[in-house]
Amino acid sequence: MKINRGGPESLQGTLVAVKNDYLVLWTKEGIVYVSTSHVKSITDFPSNKSKGRTPHYIHASSFIGVIRALNQKFVQINWGGPEKMEGFIAEVGSTSLLLVVNREVVQIQLFHIKTIKLLGQNTSRGDRSGGNKNRTGGNNNGGDKNRTGGANNGGDKNRTGGTNSGGNKNRTGGSNSGGNKNRKNNNKSGNKNGNRSGKRN
């Protein structure tokens, strides 16, 4: 069946129940509760094959009773157009409710609510996003910083200090200074002794 002929509040589905002042409609997006005070027309289509077992829905004596049963839950209020809103029902009063929409609190008069439905799937997506964020943060930040610090800083500094400073200084001192000076002294001594001996003889 189709409720309302056209416009943003026109919706189509299978009629599940007819209550005192509201209808229960099974649509492609789930169970929708429709206030009969806002229904302008109902179009009945030829019956199709059964969809299977009817999903669970709220059994309340009135449309306001349905709204109260959805307190503290995420819902969609009104089917379409500028009056469509999605949010969390924080409180239901005698004539209005408080809906939290993107950190804003909106007060909605109950008699302006044409349709309402539960948004159970939105909550599940939020939980999975949170879990993924935590795992990403742990792998990137902690692991990468530790590996970088150990490999680059510590290892490079030690190798540079040992090879360049210690080794080069020792080899330079031993080869150039000690060895050259001794050889020069030996040569000078030999020349002096030989010359003196020759003159005396």
Tab-separated table of C-alpha atoms in Angstrom:
chain	number	residue	atom	x	y	z
A	1	MET	CA	0.000	0.000	0.000
A	2	LYS	CA	0.965	3.613	-0.469
A	3	ILE	CA	0.318	6.372	2.062
A	4	ASN	CA	-0.171	9.844	0.550
A	5	ARG	CA	-0.111	10.226	-3.199
A	6	GLY	CA	3.059	12.300	-3.530
A	7	GLY	CA	5.426	14.705	-1.886
A	8	PRO	CA	8.102	14.124	0.777
A	9	GLU	CA	5.700	12.332	3.146
A	10	SER	CA	4.608	9.732	0.590
A	11	LEU	CA	5.762	6.225	1.543
A	12	GLN	CA	5.076	2.721	0.375
A	13	GLY	CA	5.158	-0.652	2.107
A	14	THR	CA	3.178	-3.512	3.601
A	15	LEU	CA	0.557	-2.729	6.239
A	16	VAL	CA	1.390	-4.695	9.391
A	17	ALA	CA	-1.087	-3.303	11.932
A	18	VAL	CA	-3.819	-0.695	12.331
A	19	LYS	CA	-3.954	0.890	15.778
A	20	ASN	CA	-6.103	3.547	17.430
A	21	ASP	CA	-4.380	6.588	15.931
A	22	TYR	CA	-1.420	5.205	13.975
A	23	LEU	CA	-0.442	2.637	11.366
A	24	VAL	CA	2.481	0.219	11.341
A	25	LEU	CA	4.052	-0.008	7.889
A	26	TRP	CA	6.806	-2.404	6.835
A	27	THR	CA	8.977	-0.618	4.250
A	28	LYS	CA	12.314	-1.365	2.598
A	29	GLU	CA	13.962	0.707	5.334
A	30	GLY	CA	12.262	-1.124	8.184
A	31	ILE	CA	9.194	-0.595	10.372
A	32	VAL	CA	7.664	2.893	10.200
A	33	TYR	CA	4.980	4.231	12.559
A	34	VAL	CA	2.595	6.634	10.820
A	35	SER	CA	0.262	9.015	12.658
A	36	THR	CA	-3.214	8.772	11.091
A	37	SER	CA	-3.871	12.458	11.743
A	38	HIS	CA	-1.397	13.291	8.944
A	39	VAL	CA	-2.545	10.646	6.444
A	40	LYS	CA	-4.255	12.276	3.456
A	41	SER	CA	-4.797	9.199	1.291
A	42	ILE	CA	-4.203	5.453	1.230
A	43	THR	CA	-3.753	3.547	-2.017
A	44	ASP	CA	-4.105	-0.219	-1.907
A	45	PHE	CA	-2.127	-2.295	-4.389
A	46	PRO	CA	-2.786	-5.913	-5.421
A	47	SER	CA	-1.340	-8.196	-2.770
A	48	ASN	CA	2.037	-9.696	-3.544
A	49	LYS	CA	3.679	-12.785	-2.127
A	50	SER	CA	4.391	-12.682	1.564
A	51	LYS	CA	7.801	-11.297	2.561
A	52	GLY	CA	8.120	-13.910	5.280
A	53	ARG	CA	7.982	-13.467	9.030
A	54	THR	CA	6.857	-10.010	10.139
A	55	PRO	CA	9.596	-8.200	12.084
A	56	HIS	CA	9.124	-7.127	15.684
A	57	TYR	CA	7.373	-3.792	16.234
A	58	ILE	CA	6.198	-1.716	19.197
A	59	HIS	CA	2.726	-2.474	20.540
A	60	ALA	CA	1.397	0.753	22.051
A	61	SER	CA	-2.104	2.063	22.636
A	62	SER	CA	-1.377	5.398	20.930
A	63	PHE	CA	1.113	7.134	18.653
A	64	ILE	CA	2.498	9.097	21.613
A	65	GLY	CA	2.978	5.745	23.344
A	66	VAL	CA	5.175	4.648	20.443
A	67	ILE	CA	7.238	7.828	20.788
A	68	ARG	CA	7.671	7.216	24.521
A	69	ALA	CA	8.793	3.652	23.823
A	70	LEU	CA	11.515	5.048	21.546
A	71	ASN	CA	12.897	7.360	24.259
A	72	GLN	CA	16.715	7.220	24.606
A	73	LYS	CA	17.066	5.762	21.097
A	74	PHE	CA	18.246	6.964	17.691
A	75	VAL	CA	15.278	7.663	15.425
A	76	GLN	CA	14.207	9.303	12.195
A	77	ILE	CA	11.334	11.755	12.599
A	78	ASN	CA	9.200	12.461	9.492
A	79	TRP	CA	9.809	10.746	6.195
A	80	GLY	CA	11.232	13.515	4.032
A	81	GLY	CA	11.437	17.201	3.234
A	82	PRO	CA	12.752	19.963	5.510
A	83	GLU	CA	10.974	18.488	8.537
A	84	LYS	CA	12.890	15.207	8.340
A	85	MET	CA	15.341	14.858	11.232
A	86	GLU	CA	17.606	12.109	12.569
A	87	GLY	CA	18.922	12.104	16.108
A	88	PHE	CA	18.806	10.772	19.652
A	89	ILE	CA	15.649	11.244	21.744
A	90	ALA	CA	16.929	12.626	25.043
A	91	GLU	CA	13.558	13.228	26.696
A	92	VAL	CA	9.844	12.887	25.937
A	93	GLY	CA	7.503	15.321	27.672
A	94	SER	CA	3.747	15.691	27.694
A	95	THR	CA	3.607	17.867	24.567
A	96	SER	CA	7.125	17.819	23.089
A	97	LEU	CA	10.377	15.902	22.950
A	98	LEU	CA	14.073	16.820	22.946
A	99	LEU	CA	16.082	15.483	20.014
A	100	VAL	CA	19.900	15.677	19.982
A	101	VAL	CA	21.051	16.351	16.410
A	102	ASN	CA	24.793	16.836	15.818
A	103	ARG	CA	25.430	18.255	19.317
A	104	GLU	CA	22.379	20.492	19.060
A	105	VAL	CA	19.242	19.970	21.134
A	106	VAL	CA	16.030	20.490	19.153
A	107	GLN	CA	12.593	20.687	20.749
A	108	ILE	CA	9.838	19.157	18.590
A	109	GLN	CA	6.126	19.352	19.287
A	110	LEU	CA	4.570	15.899	19.359
A	111	PHE	CA	1.606	16.832	17.157
A	112	HIS	CA	4.040	17.844	14.362
A	113	ILE	CA	5.508	14.339	14.167
A	114	LYS	CA	4.009	12.562	11.153
A	115	THR	CA	6.127	9.409	11.086
A	116	ILE	CA	8.854	7.916	13.252
A	117	LYS	CA	11.152	4.914	12.895
A	118	LEU	CA	14.055	3.362	14.769
A	119	LEU	CA	17.579	3.792	13.400
A	120	GLY	CA	19.283	0.706	14.791
A	121	GLN	CA	21.821	0.340	11.972
A	122	ASN	CA	23.412	3.766	12.571
A	123	THR	CA	24.544	2.766	16.070
A	124	SER	CA	26.381	-0.344	14.808
A	125	ARG	CA	28.407	1.659	12.270
A	126	GLY	CA	29.526	4.047	14.894
A	127	ASP	CA	30.916	1.241	17.090
A	128	ARG	CA	32.973	-0.265	14.294
A	129	SER	CA	34.503	3.100	13.375
A	130	GLY	CA	35.653	3.654	16.878
A	131	GLY	CA	37.388	0.252	17.023
A	132	ASN	CA	39.284	0.862	13.806
A	133	LYS	CA	40.596	4.201	14.972
A	134	ASN	CA	42.103	2.710	18.080
A	135	ARG	CA	43.929	-0.030	16.192
A	136	THR	CA	45.373	2.407	13.672
A	137	GLY	CA	46.740	4.728	16.303
A	138	GLY	CA	48.581	1.969	18.147
A	139	ASN	CA	50.372	0.525	15.148
A	140	ASN	CA	51.523	3.749	13.566
A	141	ASN	CA	52.650	5.851	16.477
A	142	GLY	CA	54.166	3.452	18.946
A	143	GLY	CA	55.919	0.998	16.657
A	144	ASP	CA	57.430	3.437	14.205
A	145	LYS	CA	58.873	5.794	16.783
A	146	ASN	CA	60.692	3.042	18.665
A	147	ARG	CA	62.258	1.504	15.581
A	148	THR	CA	63.476	4.859	14.294
A	149	GLY	CA	65.085	5.853	17.545
A	150	GLY	CA	66.991	2.599	18.012
A	151	ALA	CA	68.293	2.104	14.502
A	152	ASN	CA	69.233	5.587	13.393
A	153	ASN	CA	70.411	7.460	16.443
A	154	GLY	CA	72.109	4.901	18.632
A	155	GLY	CA	73.724	2.711	16.000
A	156	ASP	CA	75.085	5.460	13.779
A	157	LYS	CA	76.640	7.483	16.571
A	158	ASN	CA	78.576	4.523	18.011
A	159	ARG	CA	79.955	3.368	14.680
A	160	THR	CA	81.094	6.870	13.762
A	161	GLY	CA	82.829	7.459	17.050
A	162	GLY	CA	84.709	4.142	17.082
A	163	THR	CA	85.889	4.102	13.500
A	164	ASN	CA	86.779	7.667	12.733
A	165	SER	CA	88.081	9.119	15.965
A	166	GLY	CA	89.834	6.279	17.773
A	167	GLY	CA	91.247	4.298	14.880
A	168	ASN	CA	92.581	7.155	12.800
A	169	LYS	CA	94.242	8.981	15.643
A	170	ASN	CA	96.154	5.893	16.836
A	171	ARG	CA	97.377	4.928	13.389
A	172	THR	CA	98.537	8.466	12.651
A	173	GLY	CA	100.405	8.787	15.895
A	174	GLY	CA	102.156	5.435	15.648
A	175	SER	CA	103.170	5.495	12.029
A	176	ASN	CA	104.123	9.065	11.406
A	177	SER	CA	105.528	10.393	14.637
A	178	GLY	CA	107.263	7.439	16.270
A	179	GLY	CA	108.603	5.630	13.262
A	180	ASN	CA	109.946	8.591	11.347
A	181	LYS	CA	111.705	10.183	14.276
A	182	ASN	CA	113.519	6.975	15.213
A	183	ARG	CA	114.746	6.344	11.701
A	184	LYS	CA	116.121	9.886	11.426
A	185	ASN	CA	117.955	9.572	14.726
A	186	ASN	CA	119.581	6.270	13.744
A	187	ASN	CA	120.810	7.679	10.455
A	188	LYS	CA	122.316	10.741	12.058
A	189	SER	CA	124.101	8.657	14.681
A	190	GLY	CA	125.584	6.339	12.104
A	191	ASN	CA	126.884	9.180	9.969
A	192	LYS	CA	128.518	10.970	12.867
A	193	ASN	CA	130.312	7.847	14.138
A	194	GLY	CA	131.558	6.907	10.689
A	195	ASN	CA	132.945	10.336	9.941
A	196	ARG	CA	134.723	10.594	13.264
A	197	SER	CA	136.377	7.195	12.881
A	198	GLY	CA	137.638	8.004	9.413
A	199	LYS	CA	139.272	11.247	10.467
A	200	ARG	CA	141.068	9.690	13.394
A	201	ASN	CA	142.555	6.900	11.363
